[in-house]
PDB file of C-alpha atoms in Angstrom:
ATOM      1  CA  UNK A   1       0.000   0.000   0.000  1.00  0.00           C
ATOM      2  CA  UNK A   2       2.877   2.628   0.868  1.00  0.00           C
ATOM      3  CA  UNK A   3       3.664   2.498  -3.183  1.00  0.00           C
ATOM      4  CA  UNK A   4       0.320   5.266  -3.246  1.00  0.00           C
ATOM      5  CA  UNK A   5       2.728   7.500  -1.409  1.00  0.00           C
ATOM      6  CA  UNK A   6       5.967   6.312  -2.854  1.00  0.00           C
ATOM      7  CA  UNK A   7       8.724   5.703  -1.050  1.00  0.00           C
ATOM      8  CA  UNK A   8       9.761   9.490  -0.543  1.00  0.00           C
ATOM      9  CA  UNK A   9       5.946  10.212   1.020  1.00  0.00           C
ATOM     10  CA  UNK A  10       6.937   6.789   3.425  1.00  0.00           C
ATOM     11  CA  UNK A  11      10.527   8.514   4.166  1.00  0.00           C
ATOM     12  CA  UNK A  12       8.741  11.783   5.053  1.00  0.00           C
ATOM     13  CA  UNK A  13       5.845  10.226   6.898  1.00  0.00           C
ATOM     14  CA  UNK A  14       8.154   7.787   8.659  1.00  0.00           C
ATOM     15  CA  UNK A  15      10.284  10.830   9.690  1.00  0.00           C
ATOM     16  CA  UNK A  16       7.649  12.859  11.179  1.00  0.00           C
ATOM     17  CA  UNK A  17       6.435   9.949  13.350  1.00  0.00           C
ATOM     18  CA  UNK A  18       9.976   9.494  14.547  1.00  0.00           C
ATOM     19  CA  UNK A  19      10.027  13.415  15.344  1.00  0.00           C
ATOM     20  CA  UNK A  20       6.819  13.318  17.434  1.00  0.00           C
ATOM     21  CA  UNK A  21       7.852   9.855  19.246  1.00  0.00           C
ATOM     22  CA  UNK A  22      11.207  11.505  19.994  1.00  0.00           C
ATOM     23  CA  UNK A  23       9.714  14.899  21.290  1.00  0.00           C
ATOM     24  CA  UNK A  24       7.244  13.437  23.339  1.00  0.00           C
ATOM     25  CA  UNK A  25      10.308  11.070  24.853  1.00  0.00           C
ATOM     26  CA  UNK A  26      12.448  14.268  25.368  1.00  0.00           C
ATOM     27  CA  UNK A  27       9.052  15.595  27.586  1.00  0.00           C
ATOM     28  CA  UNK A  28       9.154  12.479  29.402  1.00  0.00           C
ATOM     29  CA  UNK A  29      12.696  12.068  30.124  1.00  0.00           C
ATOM     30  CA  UNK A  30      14.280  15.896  29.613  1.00  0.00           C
ATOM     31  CA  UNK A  31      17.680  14.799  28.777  1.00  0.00           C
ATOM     32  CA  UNK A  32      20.413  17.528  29.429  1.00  0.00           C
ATOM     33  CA  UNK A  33      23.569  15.787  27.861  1.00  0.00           C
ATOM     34  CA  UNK A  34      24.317  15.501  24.332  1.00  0.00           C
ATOM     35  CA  UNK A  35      25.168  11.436  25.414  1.00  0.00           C
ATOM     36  CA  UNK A  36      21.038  11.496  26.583  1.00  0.00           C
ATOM     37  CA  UNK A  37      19.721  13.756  23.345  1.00  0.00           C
ATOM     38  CA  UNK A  38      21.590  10.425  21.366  1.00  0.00           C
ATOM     39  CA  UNK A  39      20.013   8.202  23.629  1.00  0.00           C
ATOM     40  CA  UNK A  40      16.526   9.572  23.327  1.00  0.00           C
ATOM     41  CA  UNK A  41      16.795   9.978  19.401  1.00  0.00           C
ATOM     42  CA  UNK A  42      17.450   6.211  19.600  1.00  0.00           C
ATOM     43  CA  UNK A  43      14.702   5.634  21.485  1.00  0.00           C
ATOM     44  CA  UNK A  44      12.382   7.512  19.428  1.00  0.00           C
ATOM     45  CA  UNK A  45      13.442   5.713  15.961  1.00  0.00           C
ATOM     46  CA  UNK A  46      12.864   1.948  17.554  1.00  0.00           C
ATOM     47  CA  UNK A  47       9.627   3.703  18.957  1.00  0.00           C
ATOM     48  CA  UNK A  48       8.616   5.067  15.536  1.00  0.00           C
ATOM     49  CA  UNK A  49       9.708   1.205  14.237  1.00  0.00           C
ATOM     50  CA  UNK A  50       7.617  -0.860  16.325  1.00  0.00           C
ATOM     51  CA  UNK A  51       4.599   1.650  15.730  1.00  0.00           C
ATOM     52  CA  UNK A  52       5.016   0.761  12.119  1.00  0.00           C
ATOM     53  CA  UNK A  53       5.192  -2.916  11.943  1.00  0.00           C
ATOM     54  CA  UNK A  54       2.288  -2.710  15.260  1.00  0.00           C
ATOM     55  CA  UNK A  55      -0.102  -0.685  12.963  1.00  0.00           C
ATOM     56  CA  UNK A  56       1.014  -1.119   9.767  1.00  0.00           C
ATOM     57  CA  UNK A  57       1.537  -4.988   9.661  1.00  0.00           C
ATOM     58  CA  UNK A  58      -0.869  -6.382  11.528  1.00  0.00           C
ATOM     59  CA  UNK A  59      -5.168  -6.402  11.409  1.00  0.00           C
ATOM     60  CA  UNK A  60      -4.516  -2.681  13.168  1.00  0.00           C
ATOM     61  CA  UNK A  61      -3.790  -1.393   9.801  1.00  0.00           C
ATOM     62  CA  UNK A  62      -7.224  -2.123   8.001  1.00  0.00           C
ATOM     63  CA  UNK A  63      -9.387  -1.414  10.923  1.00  0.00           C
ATOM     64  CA  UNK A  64      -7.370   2.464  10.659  1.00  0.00           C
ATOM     65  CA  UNK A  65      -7.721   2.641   6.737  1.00  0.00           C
ATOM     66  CA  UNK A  66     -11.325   1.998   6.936  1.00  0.00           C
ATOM     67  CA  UNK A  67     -12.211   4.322  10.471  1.00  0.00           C
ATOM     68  CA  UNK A  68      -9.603   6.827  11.103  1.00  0.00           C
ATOM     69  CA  UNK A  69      -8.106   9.438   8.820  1.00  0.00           C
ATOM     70  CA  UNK A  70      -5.571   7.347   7.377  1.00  0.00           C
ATOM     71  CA  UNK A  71      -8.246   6.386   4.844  1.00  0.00           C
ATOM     72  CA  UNK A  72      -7.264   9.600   3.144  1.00  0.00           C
ATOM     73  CA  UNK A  73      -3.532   8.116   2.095  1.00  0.00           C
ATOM     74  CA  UNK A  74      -4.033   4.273   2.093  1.00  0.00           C
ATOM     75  CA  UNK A  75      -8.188   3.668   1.116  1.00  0.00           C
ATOM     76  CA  UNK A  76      -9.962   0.759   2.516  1.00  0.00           C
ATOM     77  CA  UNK A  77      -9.178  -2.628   0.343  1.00  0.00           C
ATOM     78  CA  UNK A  78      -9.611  -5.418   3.172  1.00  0.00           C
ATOM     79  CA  UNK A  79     -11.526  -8.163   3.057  1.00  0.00           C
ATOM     80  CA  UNK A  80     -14.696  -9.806   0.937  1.00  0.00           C
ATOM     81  CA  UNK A  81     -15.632  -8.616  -2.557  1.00  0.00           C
ATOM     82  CA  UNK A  82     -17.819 -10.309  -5.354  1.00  0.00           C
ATOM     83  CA  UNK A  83     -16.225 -10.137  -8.822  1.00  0.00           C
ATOM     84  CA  UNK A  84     -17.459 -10.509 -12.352  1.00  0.00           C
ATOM     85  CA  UNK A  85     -15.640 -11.023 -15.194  1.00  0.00           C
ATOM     86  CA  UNK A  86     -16.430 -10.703 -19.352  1.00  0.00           C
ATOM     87  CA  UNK A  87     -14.105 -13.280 -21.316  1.00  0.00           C
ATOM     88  CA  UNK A  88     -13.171 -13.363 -25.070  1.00  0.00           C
ATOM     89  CA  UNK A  89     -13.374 -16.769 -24.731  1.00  0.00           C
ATOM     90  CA  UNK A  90     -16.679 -17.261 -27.075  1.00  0.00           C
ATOM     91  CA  UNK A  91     -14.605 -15.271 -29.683  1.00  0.00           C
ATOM     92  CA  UNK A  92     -11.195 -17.206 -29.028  1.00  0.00           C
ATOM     93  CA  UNK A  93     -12.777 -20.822 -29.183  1.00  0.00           C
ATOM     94  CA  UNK A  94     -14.642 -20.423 -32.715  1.00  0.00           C
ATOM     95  CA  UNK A  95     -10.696 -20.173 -33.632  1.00  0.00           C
ATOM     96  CA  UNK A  96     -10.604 -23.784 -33.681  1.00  0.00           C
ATOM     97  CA  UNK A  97     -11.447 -26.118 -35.940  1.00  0.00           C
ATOM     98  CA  UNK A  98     -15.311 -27.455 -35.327  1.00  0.00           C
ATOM     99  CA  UNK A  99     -14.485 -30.598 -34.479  1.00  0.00           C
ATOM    100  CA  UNK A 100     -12.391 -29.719 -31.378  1.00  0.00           C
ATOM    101  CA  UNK A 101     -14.790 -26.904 -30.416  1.00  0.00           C
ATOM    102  CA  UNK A 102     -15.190 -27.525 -27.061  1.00  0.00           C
ATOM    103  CA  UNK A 103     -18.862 -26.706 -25.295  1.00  0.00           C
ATOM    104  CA  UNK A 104     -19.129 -23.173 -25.012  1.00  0.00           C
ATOM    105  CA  UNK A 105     -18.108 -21.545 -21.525  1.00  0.00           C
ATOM    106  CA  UNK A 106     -20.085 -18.638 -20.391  1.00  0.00           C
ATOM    107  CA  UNK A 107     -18.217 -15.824 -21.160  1.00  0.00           C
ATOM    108  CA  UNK A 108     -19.419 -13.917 -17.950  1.00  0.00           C
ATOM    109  CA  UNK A 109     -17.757 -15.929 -14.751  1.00  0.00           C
ATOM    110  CA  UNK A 110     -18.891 -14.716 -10.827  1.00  0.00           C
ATOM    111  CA  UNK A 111     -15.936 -15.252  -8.485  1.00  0.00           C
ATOM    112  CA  UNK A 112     -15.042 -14.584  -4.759  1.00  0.00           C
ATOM    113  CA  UNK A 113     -12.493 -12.129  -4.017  1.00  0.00           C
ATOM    114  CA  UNK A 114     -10.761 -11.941  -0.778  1.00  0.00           C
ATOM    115  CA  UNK A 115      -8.192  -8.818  -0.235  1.00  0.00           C
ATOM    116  CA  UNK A 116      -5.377  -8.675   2.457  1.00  0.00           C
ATOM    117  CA  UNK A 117      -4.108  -5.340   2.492  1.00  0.00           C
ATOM    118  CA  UNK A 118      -1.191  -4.069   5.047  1.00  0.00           C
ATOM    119  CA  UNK A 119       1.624  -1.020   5.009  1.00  0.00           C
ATOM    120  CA  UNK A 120       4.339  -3.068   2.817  1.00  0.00           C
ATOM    121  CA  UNK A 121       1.921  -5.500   0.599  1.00  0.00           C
ATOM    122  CA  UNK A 122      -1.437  -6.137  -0.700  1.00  0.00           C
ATOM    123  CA  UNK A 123      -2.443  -9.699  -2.131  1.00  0.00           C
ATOM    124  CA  UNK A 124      -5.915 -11.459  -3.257  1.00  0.00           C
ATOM    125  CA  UNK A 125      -7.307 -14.433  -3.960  1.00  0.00           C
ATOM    126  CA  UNK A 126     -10.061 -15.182  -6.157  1.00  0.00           C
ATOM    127  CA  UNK A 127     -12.533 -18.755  -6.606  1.00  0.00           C
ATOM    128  CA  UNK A 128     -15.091 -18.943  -9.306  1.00  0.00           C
ATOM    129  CA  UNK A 129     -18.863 -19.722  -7.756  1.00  0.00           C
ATOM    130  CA  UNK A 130     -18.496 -22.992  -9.874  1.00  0.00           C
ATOM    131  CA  UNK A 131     -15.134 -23.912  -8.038  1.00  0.00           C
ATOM    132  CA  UNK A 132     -13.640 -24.533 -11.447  1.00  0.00           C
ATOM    133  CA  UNK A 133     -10.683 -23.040 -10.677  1.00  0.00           C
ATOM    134  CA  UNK A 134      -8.895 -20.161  -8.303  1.00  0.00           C
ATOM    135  CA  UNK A 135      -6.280 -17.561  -8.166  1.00  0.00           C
ATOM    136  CA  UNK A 136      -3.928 -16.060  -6.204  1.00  0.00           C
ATOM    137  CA  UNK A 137      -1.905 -12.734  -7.162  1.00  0.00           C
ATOM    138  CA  UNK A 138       1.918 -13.430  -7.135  1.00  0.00           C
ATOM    139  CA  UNK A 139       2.865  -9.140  -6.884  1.00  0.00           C
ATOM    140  CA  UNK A 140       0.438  -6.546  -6.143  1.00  0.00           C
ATOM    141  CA  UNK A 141       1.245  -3.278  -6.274  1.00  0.00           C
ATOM    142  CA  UNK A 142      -0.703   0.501  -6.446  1.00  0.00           C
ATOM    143  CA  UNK A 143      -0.357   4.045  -7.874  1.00  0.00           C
ATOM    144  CA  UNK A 144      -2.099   6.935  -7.200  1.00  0.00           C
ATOM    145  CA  UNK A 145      -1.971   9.461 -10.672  1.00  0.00           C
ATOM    146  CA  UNK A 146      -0.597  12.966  -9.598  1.00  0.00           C
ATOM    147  CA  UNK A 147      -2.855  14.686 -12.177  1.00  0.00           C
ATOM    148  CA  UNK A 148      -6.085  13.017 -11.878  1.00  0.00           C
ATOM    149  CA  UNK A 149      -5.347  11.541  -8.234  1.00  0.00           C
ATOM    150  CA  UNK A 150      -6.799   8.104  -9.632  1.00  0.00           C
ATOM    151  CA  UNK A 151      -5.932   4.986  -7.847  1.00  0.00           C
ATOM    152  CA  UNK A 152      -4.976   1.637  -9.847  1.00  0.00           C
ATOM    153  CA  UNK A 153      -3.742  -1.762  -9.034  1.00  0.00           C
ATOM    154  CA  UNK A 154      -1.785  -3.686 -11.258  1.00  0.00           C
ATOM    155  CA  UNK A 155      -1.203  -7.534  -9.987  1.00  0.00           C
ATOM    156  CA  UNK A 156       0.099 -10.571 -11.725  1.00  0.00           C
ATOM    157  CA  UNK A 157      -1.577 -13.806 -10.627  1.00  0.00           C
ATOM    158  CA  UNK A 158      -1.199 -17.101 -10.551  1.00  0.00           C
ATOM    159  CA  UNK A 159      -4.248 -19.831 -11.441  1.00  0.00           C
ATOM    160  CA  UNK A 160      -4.462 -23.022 -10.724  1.00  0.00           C
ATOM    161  CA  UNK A 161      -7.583 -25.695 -12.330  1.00  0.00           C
ATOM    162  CA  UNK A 162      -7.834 -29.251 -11.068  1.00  0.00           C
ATOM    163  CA  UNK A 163      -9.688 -30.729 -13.825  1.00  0.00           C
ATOM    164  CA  UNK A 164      -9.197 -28.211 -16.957  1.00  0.00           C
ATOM    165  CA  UNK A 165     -11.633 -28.696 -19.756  1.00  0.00           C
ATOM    166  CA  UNK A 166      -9.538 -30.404 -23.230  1.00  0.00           C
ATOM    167  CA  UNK A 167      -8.940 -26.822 -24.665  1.00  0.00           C
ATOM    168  CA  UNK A 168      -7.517 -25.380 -20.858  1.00  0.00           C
ATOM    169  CA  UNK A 169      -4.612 -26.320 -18.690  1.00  0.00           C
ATOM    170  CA  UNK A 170      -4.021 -26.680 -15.183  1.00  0.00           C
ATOM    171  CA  UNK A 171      -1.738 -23.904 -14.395  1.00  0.00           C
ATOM    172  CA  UNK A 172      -1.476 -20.287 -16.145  1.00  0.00           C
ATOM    173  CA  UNK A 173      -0.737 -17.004 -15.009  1.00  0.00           C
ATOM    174  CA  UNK A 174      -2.082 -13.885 -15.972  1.00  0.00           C
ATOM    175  CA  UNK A 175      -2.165  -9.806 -15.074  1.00  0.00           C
ATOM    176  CA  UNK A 176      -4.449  -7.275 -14.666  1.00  0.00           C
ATOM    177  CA  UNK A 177      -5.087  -3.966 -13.712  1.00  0.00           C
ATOM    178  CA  UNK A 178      -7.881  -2.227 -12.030  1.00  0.00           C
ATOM    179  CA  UNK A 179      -8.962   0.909 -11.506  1.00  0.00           C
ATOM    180  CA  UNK A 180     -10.387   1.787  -8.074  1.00  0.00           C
ATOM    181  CA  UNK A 181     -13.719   4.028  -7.678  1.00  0.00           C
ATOM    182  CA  UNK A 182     -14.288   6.004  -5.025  1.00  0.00           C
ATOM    183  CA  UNK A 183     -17.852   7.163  -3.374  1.00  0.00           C
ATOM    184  CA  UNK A 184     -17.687  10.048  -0.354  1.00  0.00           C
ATOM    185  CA  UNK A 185     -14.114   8.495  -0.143  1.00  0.00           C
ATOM    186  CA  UNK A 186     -14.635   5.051   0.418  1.00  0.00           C
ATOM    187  CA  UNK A 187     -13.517   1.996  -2.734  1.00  0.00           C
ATOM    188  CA  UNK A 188     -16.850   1.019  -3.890  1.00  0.00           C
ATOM    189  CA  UNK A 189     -15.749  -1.144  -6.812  1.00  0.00           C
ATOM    190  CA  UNK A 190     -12.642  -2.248  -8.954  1.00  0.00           C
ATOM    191  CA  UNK A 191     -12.628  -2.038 -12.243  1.00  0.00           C
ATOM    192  CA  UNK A 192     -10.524  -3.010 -15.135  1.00  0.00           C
ATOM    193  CA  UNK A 193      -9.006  -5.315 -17.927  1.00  0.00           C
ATOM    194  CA  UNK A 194      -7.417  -8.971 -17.100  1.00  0.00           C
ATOM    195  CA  UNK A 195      -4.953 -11.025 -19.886  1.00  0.00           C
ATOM    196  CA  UNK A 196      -3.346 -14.453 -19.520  1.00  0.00           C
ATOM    197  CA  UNK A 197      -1.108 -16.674 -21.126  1.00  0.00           C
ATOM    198  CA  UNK A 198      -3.994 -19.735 -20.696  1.00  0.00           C
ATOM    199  CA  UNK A 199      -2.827 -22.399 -23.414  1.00  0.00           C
ATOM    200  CA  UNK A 200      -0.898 -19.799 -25.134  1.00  0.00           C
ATOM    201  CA  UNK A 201       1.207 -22.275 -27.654  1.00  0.00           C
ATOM    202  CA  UNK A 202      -2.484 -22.546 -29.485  1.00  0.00           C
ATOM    203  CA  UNK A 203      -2.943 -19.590 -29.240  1.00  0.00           C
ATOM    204  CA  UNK A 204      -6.333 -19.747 -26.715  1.00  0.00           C
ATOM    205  CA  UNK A 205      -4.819 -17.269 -24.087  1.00  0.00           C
ATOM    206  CA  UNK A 206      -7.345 -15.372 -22.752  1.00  0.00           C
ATOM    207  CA  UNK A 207      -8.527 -11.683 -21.936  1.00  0.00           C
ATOM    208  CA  UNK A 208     -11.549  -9.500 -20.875  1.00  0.00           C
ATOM    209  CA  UNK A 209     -12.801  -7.062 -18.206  1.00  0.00           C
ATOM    210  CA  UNK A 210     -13.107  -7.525 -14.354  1.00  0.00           C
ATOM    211  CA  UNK A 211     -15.349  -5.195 -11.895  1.00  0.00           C
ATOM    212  CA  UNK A 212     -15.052  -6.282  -7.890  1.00  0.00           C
ATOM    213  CA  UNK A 213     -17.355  -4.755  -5.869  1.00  0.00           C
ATOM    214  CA  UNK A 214     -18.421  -5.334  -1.769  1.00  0.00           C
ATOM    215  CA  UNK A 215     -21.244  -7.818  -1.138  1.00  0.00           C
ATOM    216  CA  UNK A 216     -24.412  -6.539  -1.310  1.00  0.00           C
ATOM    217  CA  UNK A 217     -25.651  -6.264   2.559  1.00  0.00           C
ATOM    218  CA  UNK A 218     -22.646  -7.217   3.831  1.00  0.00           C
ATOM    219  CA  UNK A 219     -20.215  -4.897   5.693  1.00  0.00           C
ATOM    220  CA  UNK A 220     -16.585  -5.490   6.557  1.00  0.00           C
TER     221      UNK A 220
END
């Protein structure tokens, strides 16, 4: 998530938390002697580190995104979403001959979407409704536009199908980006385009578009 701010926006917020951990430590402990200044600046940065990994690494960090004013840097990703995605796959398979046409898939597929979202990472998993086969992302990573002040993921994935139809395989990967959209200032839906390299040697790789969006009725 701390790729939104980029690494100098981490730098500078990790340097004012350090600042305010080490002044209110210099309150507490007044230190006179340039030996107990040192000490107290120590002090401060392992402060200021195990803040970090205590809200930034654990459930902490979520919980904050989605109810303090941290939302307004890192938005609110965690947990369950319902996605639905639009294949070329009707289009790809009348590339074959007729005889090896499979039967058709529907091109529209509903999935389950679970996000895990902390300070140094964000990763997903995804399961069709028919359990024909699930995902998990292998690098996540986010970007917030300095013109337009857009958010979008880009993630490559990894799938994995247990008993892949004659014209599928069993393991592909694939990437995707999405763009996230934003109501009162809270992710309402994901939305974007998806490609893979699904039985690419015959050339039945695979693309199309993906929205996410929360459960109806159901709050995180």
């Amino acid at each position: 998530m701390y790729k939104i701010i980029g690494i100098k926006g981490l730098i500078q917020l990790v340097g004012v938390v350090a600042l305010l951990c080490a002044a209110v430590l210099a309150l507490i402990s007044e230190p006179s002697t340039a030996w107990e200044w040192l000490r107290t600046g120590s002090s401060g940065l392992t402060a200021t580190a195990a803040l970090f990994y205590l809200l930034g690494e654990t459930a902490a960090f979520p919980w904050l995104c989605r109810h303090t004013p941290l939302q307004l840097l890192f938005p609110d990703l965690e947990g369950a979403w319902e996605a639905t995605t639009d294949s070329n796959w009707p289009v790809v398979s009348q590339l074959l001959p007729a005889d090896q046409r499979p039967a058709i898939r529907p091109d529209k597929t509903k999935l389950d979407v679970v996000v895990r979202a902390r300070l140094s990472h964000v990763s997903m998993t995804m399961e069709s409704h028919d359990r024909y086969s699930k995902s998990q992302t292998l690098l996540v990573g986010l970007r917030k536009d300095e013109t337009t002040g857009g958010v979008r993921m880009h993630y490559v994935y990894l799938n994995e199908t247990k008993r892949p139809q004659d014209t599928d395989t069993s393991v592909h990967r694939g990437a995707a980006y999405l763009d996230l959209c934003f109501d009162k200032g809270v992710v309402t839906r994901m939305e974007g385009v998806y490609w893979t390299d699904r039985n690419w040697p015959k050339g039945l790789n695979t693309a199309g578009t993906i929205t996410i969006a929360r459960p109806a009725g159901k709050a995180d």
